[in-house]
Amino acid sequence: MWTTGAEQVEQAVAECVGLLGAVTDRDWEAVRAGRLEWSCRETAVHIAEDLIGYAGQLAGREPEAYTPFEISLEEGTDNAGALRVIRTMGALFAAAIRTTPREVRAFHPYPFRSANREGFAAMGVAEVLLHTHDLAEGLGVAYEPAPELCAFVLTRIFPHVQPGPTPWRTLLWATGRGDLPGRAPVTEWRWSNNLVLPTDRLTLQGVTPAAATDLSTVGDGGFEWLEGGPIEGTRVGAGLVFKQYEDGVHRPEWGMYVLVRREDGRALGAMGFHSVPDESGRVEVGYDLVEAARGHGYATEALRALSAWALSRDEVRTVVANVERDNTPSHKVLARAGFKAVAEDAEQVGYELRDPGD
């Protein structure tokens, strides 16, 4: 069953509080938290700040910036009290996730300036897991979170990171906290929420590896689909996305997008790129729609938006598409979106849309 992430936040917080509750009698102020410059006490407060900060972004539907507040512990609060604050902030964050509609996005700076409830949940879980690790390292206690929590984070906000031997070791490596055989050490890192492109009637929502896995089998990928969806083309495309992720070559903005209708939040189909742009600046696009959504101009609207976004990137000069000769509706979509037929054979017609600056 698809999850919003509230349960994962609660589980991560429970593991954190349970582990650190056994060492509250130690001096957290005098000990650095692992490789961080912060003390263990400062790191514990930071976990609480992240949880309530993310809750505030979702609850306030903040569109352009962080909500301007911070928290502080009352003077005299001991380590056990700090853990009570983490537990409470975690509960508030989980509640915010559960009560935020799926289509809501709020500000987060990296990399595309927004995240949905699932993205915020993954960021919150990551903060708890990683900083609990830092605290445990500083305090000299063993810690390894549940593998499913690490996988939840990796498949949502680390789509560019190839899976490793275990989810926990991979997450530690991806955040500069550990080594993996055959991979160079990480010295700088960022997580990556999915890109969303708006049009008049739609949003094109980037598909995460988690959603791709679900869509490639029998799931809905966390989307509410129009009757008849997702169709076979979407499931095949999702499978290709997940294969690229497994191979370590997936770049999320050059992957697959689900087309979601603004008026009711229903998913209508999918559109995306077959791979990253090649050396000549060419990138190929493909798409499909649920039958009930056809004939309303949705594919044309989405293709114009996705092509314009691609051509705005320095690495792209031409967007191409290949269509079967007898697929008349698709030929019309490409023509309306400004593509020109440039090649054909017995089975297909090739189209391209070039950068107007070329």
Short mmCIF file of C-alpha atoms in Angstrom, two decimals, residues 108-354:
data_model
loop_
_atom_site.label_atom_id
_atom_site.label_comp_id
_atom_site.label_asym_id
_atom_site.label_seq_id
_atom_site.Cartn_x
_atom_site.Cartn_y
_atom_site.Cartn_z
CA HIS A 108 12.08 23.98 -0.06
CA PRO A 109 15.15 25.44 -1.76
CA TYR A 110 16.78 22.39 -3.28
CA PRO A 111 16.73 21.67 -6.10
CA PHE A 112 13.45 22.85 -7.63
CA ARG A 113 12.12 25.08 -4.82
CA SER A 114 9.22 22.92 -3.67
CA ALA A 115 8.26 19.56 -2.18
CA ASN A 116 5.01 17.70 -1.54
CA ARG A 117 4.02 15.96 1.68
CA GLU A 118 5.92 12.80 0.71
CA GLY A 119 9.06 14.76 -0.08
CA PHE A 120 8.90 16.57 3.26
CA ALA A 121 8.34 13.25 5.02
CA ALA A 122 11.44 11.79 3.35
CA MET A 123 13.50 14.84 4.29
CA GLY A 124 12.27 14.62 7.88
CA VAL A 125 13.05 10.92 8.12
CA ALA A 126 16.50 11.57 6.65
CA GLU A 127 17.21 14.27 9.23
CA VAL A 128 16.18 11.95 12.07
CA LEU A 129 18.14 8.94 10.80
CA LEU A 130 21.33 10.81 9.96
CA HIS A 131 21.47 12.96 13.07
CA THR A 132 20.59 10.05 15.32
CA HIS A 133 23.61 8.36 13.71
CA ASP A 134 25.72 11.44 14.49
CA LEU A 135 24.55 11.46 18.10
CA ALA A 136 25.12 7.74 18.49
CA GLU A 137 28.62 8.05 17.07
CA GLY A 138 29.44 10.87 19.47
CA LEU A 139 27.99 9.09 22.47
CA GLY A 140 29.52 5.72 21.59
CA VAL A 141 26.33 3.69 21.13
CA ALA A 142 25.44 1.36 18.27
CA TYR A 143 22.71 2.45 15.87
CA GLU A 144 21.29 1.03 12.66
CA PRO A 145 17.79 2.09 11.61
CA ALA A 146 15.23 -0.15 9.99
CA PRO A 147 16.17 -0.82 6.33
CA GLU A 148 12.74 0.16 5.10
CA LEU A 149 13.17 3.67 6.52
CA CYS A 150 16.44 4.10 4.63
CA ALA A 151 14.86 2.78 1.43
CA PHE A 152 11.95 5.18 1.90
CA VAL A 153 14.40 8.09 1.92
CA LEU A 154 16.62 6.86 -0.92
CA THR A 155 13.83 6.13 -3.38
CA ARG A 156 12.21 9.54 -2.86
CA ILE A 157 14.90 12.18 -2.40
CA PHE A 158 18.08 10.43 -3.61
CA PRO A 159 16.91 9.36 -7.11
CA HIS A 160 20.37 10.03 -8.54
CA VAL A 161 22.08 7.59 -6.13
CA GLN A 162 22.50 4.03 -7.34
CA PRO A 163 21.32 1.44 -4.80
CA GLY A 164 24.15 -0.15 -2.86
CA PRO A 165 24.65 -3.31 -0.81
CA THR A 166 22.20 -2.18 1.89
CA PRO A 167 19.98 0.92 2.15
CA TRP A 168 21.63 2.14 5.36
CA ARG A 169 25.20 1.89 4.05
CA THR A 170 24.09 3.57 0.83
CA LEU A 171 22.46 6.46 2.70
CA LEU A 172 25.53 6.94 4.89
CA TRP A 173 27.77 6.99 1.82
CA ALA A 174 25.46 9.36 -0.09
CA THR A 175 25.60 11.85 2.80
CA GLY A 176 29.36 11.72 3.37
CA ARG A 177 29.17 9.53 6.46
CA GLY A 178 30.55 6.25 5.17
CA ASP A 179 32.32 4.39 2.38
CA LEU A 180 31.13 1.98 -0.29
CA PRO A 181 33.43 -0.36 -2.22
CA GLY A 182 34.11 0.93 -5.72
CA ARG A 183 32.66 4.38 -5.09
CA ALA A 184 34.56 7.58 -4.41
CA PRO A 185 33.95 9.27 -1.05
CA VAL A 186 31.21 11.89 -1.04
CA THR A 187 32.32 15.33 0.14
CA GLU A 188 29.36 17.41 -1.04
CA TRP A 189 25.80 16.26 -1.39
CA ARG A 190 22.18 17.34 -1.78
CA TRP A 191 18.95 15.46 -1.85
CA SER A 192 16.56 15.98 -4.74
CA ASN A 193 12.80 16.45 -4.55
CA ASN A 194 10.84 15.83 -7.73
CA LEU A 195 10.40 18.52 -10.35
CA VAL A 196 6.86 19.75 -11.07
CA LEU A 197 6.00 21.77 -14.19
CA PRO A 198 2.69 23.68 -14.24
CA THR A 199 0.46 24.39 -17.22
CA ASP A 200 -2.95 26.05 -17.41
CA ARG A 201 -4.88 22.86 -16.67
CA LEU A 202 -2.23 20.37 -15.57
CA THR A 203 0.80 19.77 -13.42
CA LEU A 204 3.55 17.52 -14.77
CA GLN A 205 4.81 15.73 -11.66
CA GLY A 206 8.20 14.05 -11.74
CA VAL A 207 8.09 10.34 -10.90
CA THR A 208 10.38 9.18 -8.09
CA PRO A 209 12.01 5.73 -8.10
CA ALA A 210 9.50 4.74 -5.41
CA ALA A 211 6.56 5.75 -7.60
CA ALA A 212 8.18 4.15 -10.66
CA THR A 213 8.53 0.84 -8.83
CA ASP A 214 4.88 0.90 -7.84
CA LEU A 215 3.63 1.98 -11.26
CA SER A 216 5.69 -0.63 -13.08
CA THR A 217 3.74 -3.43 -11.37
CA VAL A 218 0.10 -3.07 -10.35
CA GLY A 219 0.19 0.06 -8.17
CA ASP A 220 -0.97 3.63 -8.71
CA GLY A 221 2.32 5.30 -7.73
CA GLY A 222 0.52 7.40 -5.15
CA PHE A 223 -1.67 9.11 -7.77
CA GLU A 224 -5.46 9.08 -8.10
CA TRP A 225 -6.03 7.99 -11.69
CA LEU A 226 -8.84 8.70 -14.08
CA GLU A 227 -10.80 5.54 -14.83
CA GLY A 228 -8.76 3.20 -17.00
CA GLY A 229 -5.35 4.38 -15.80
CA PRO A 230 -2.52 3.89 -15.53
CA ILE A 231 -2.30 2.30 -18.97
CA GLU A 232 0.31 -0.14 -20.23
CA GLY A 233 2.57 2.53 -21.75
CA THR A 234 2.84 4.27 -18.39
CA ARG A 235 3.74 1.01 -16.64
CA VAL A 236 6.40 0.19 -19.23
CA GLY A 237 7.87 3.69 -18.97
CA ALA A 238 7.92 3.46 -15.19
CA GLY A 239 9.79 0.18 -15.43
CA LEU A 240 12.45 1.85 -17.58
CA VAL A 241 12.80 4.64 -15.01
CA PHE A 242 13.37 2.15 -12.22
CA LYS A 243 15.88 0.22 -14.34
CA GLN A 244 17.84 3.44 -14.90
CA TYR A 245 17.75 4.07 -11.14
CA GLU A 246 19.08 0.58 -10.42
CA ASP A 247 21.84 1.12 -12.97
CA GLY A 248 22.83 4.45 -11.43
CA VAL A 249 22.11 6.47 -14.60
CA HIS A 250 18.75 7.98 -13.65
CA ARG A 251 18.60 11.76 -13.64
CA PRO A 252 15.18 12.69 -12.27
CA GLU A 253 14.46 15.76 -14.40
CA TRP A 254 15.13 13.64 -17.52
CA GLY A 255 12.78 10.88 -16.43
CA MET A 256 9.02 10.46 -16.43
CA TYR A 257 6.21 12.81 -15.42
CA VAL A 258 2.62 11.98 -14.53
CA LEU A 259 0.08 14.43 -15.95
CA VAL A 260 -2.31 15.53 -13.19
CA ARG A 261 -5.42 17.60 -13.86
CA ARG A 262 -5.57 20.68 -11.66
CA GLU A 263 -9.35 20.82 -11.28
CA ASP A 264 -9.67 17.47 -9.54
CA GLY A 265 -6.15 16.11 -8.92
CA ARG A 266 -6.74 13.11 -11.20
CA ALA A 267 -3.84 11.58 -13.14
CA LEU A 268 -4.50 11.39 -16.88
CA GLY A 269 -1.36 9.84 -18.33
CA ALA A 270 2.40 10.13 -18.48
CA MET A 271 5.05 11.95 -20.50
CA GLY A 272 8.80 11.96 -20.28
CA PHE A 273 12.24 11.52 -21.75
CA HIS A 274 13.81 8.25 -22.80
CA SER A 275 17.17 9.27 -21.34
CA VAL A 276 19.40 12.27 -20.67
CA PRO A 277 20.33 14.50 -23.63
CA ASP A 278 23.03 13.08 -25.88
CA GLU A 279 26.28 14.80 -26.83
CA SER A 280 24.64 16.64 -29.72
CA GLY A 281 21.95 18.06 -27.44
CA ARG A 282 19.14 15.78 -28.60
CA VAL A 283 16.60 14.35 -26.18
CA GLU A 284 13.69 12.08 -27.08
CA VAL A 285 10.21 12.45 -25.61
CA GLY A 286 7.29 10.01 -25.40
CA TYR A 287 3.78 10.10 -23.89
CA ASP A 288 0.44 8.41 -23.43
CA LEU A 289 -3.02 9.30 -22.09
CA VAL A 290 -5.82 7.38 -20.47
CA GLU A 291 -8.49 6.92 -23.15
CA ALA A 292 -11.08 9.01 -21.29
CA ALA A 293 -8.69 12.00 -21.31
CA ARG A 294 -8.03 12.00 -25.04
CA GLY A 295 -9.39 14.62 -27.40
CA HIS A 296 -9.22 17.51 -24.91
CA GLY A 297 -5.80 18.94 -25.79
CA TYR A 298 -4.09 17.69 -22.63
CA ALA A 299 -1.22 15.96 -24.46
CA THR A 300 -0.54 19.05 -26.58
CA GLU A 301 -0.56 21.31 -23.52
CA ALA A 302 1.80 19.04 -21.62
CA LEU A 303 4.13 18.51 -24.58
CA ARG A 304 4.48 22.26 -25.15
CA ALA A 305 5.40 22.76 -21.49
CA LEU A 306 7.85 19.88 -21.25
CA SER A 307 9.53 20.75 -24.57
CA ALA A 308 9.87 24.41 -23.59
CA TRP A 309 11.44 23.39 -20.29
CA ALA A 310 13.89 21.06 -22.04
CA LEU A 311 14.91 23.66 -24.63
CA SER A 312 15.54 26.18 -21.85
CA ARG A 313 18.36 23.98 -20.59
CA ASP A 314 21.87 24.59 -21.86
CA GLU A 315 22.42 20.93 -22.67
CA VAL A 316 19.45 20.66 -25.07
CA ARG A 317 19.21 21.91 -28.65
CA THR A 318 16.57 19.57 -30.08
CA VAL A 319 13.61 17.60 -28.72
CA VAL A 320 12.68 14.62 -30.90
CA ALA A 321 9.83 12.12 -31.04
CA ASN A 322 9.14 9.00 -33.08
CA VAL A 323 5.55 7.99 -33.85
CA GLU A 324 4.05 5.01 -35.63
CA ARG A 325 2.77 6.00 -39.09
CA ASP A 326 -0.83 5.03 -38.36
CA ASN A 327 -1.06 6.88 -35.03
CA THR A 328 -2.96 9.87 -36.42
CA PRO A 329 -3.87 11.47 -33.04
CA SER A 330 -0.21 11.54 -31.99
CA HIS A 331 0.84 13.12 -35.29
CA LYS A 332 -1.70 15.88 -34.63
CA VAL A 333 -0.43 16.40 -31.07
CA LEU A 334 3.14 16.86 -32.28
CA ALA A 335 2.10 19.24 -35.05
CA ARG A 336 0.05 21.38 -32.66
CA ALA A 337 3.02 21.46 -30.24
CA GLY A 338 5.23 22.88 -33.00
CA PHE A 339 7.18 19.76 -34.00
CA LYS A 340 8.16 19.23 -37.64
CA ALA A 341 8.34 15.88 -39.43
CA VAL A 342 11.95 15.33 -40.50
CA ALA A 343 12.25 11.61 -41.29
CA GLU A 344 10.11 8.58 -41.96
CA ASP A 345 10.31 4.93 -42.85
CA ALA A 346 7.82 2.14 -43.35
CA GLU A 347 6.88 2.07 -39.66
CA GLN A 348 7.58 5.45 -38.07
CA VAL A 349 7.73 9.18 -38.61
CA GLY A 350 10.39 11.17 -36.82
CA TYR A 351 9.67 14.66 -35.50
CA GLU A 352 11.83 17.35 -33.96
CA LEU A 353 11.48 20.70 -32.24
CA ARG A 354 14.61 22.82 -32.30
#
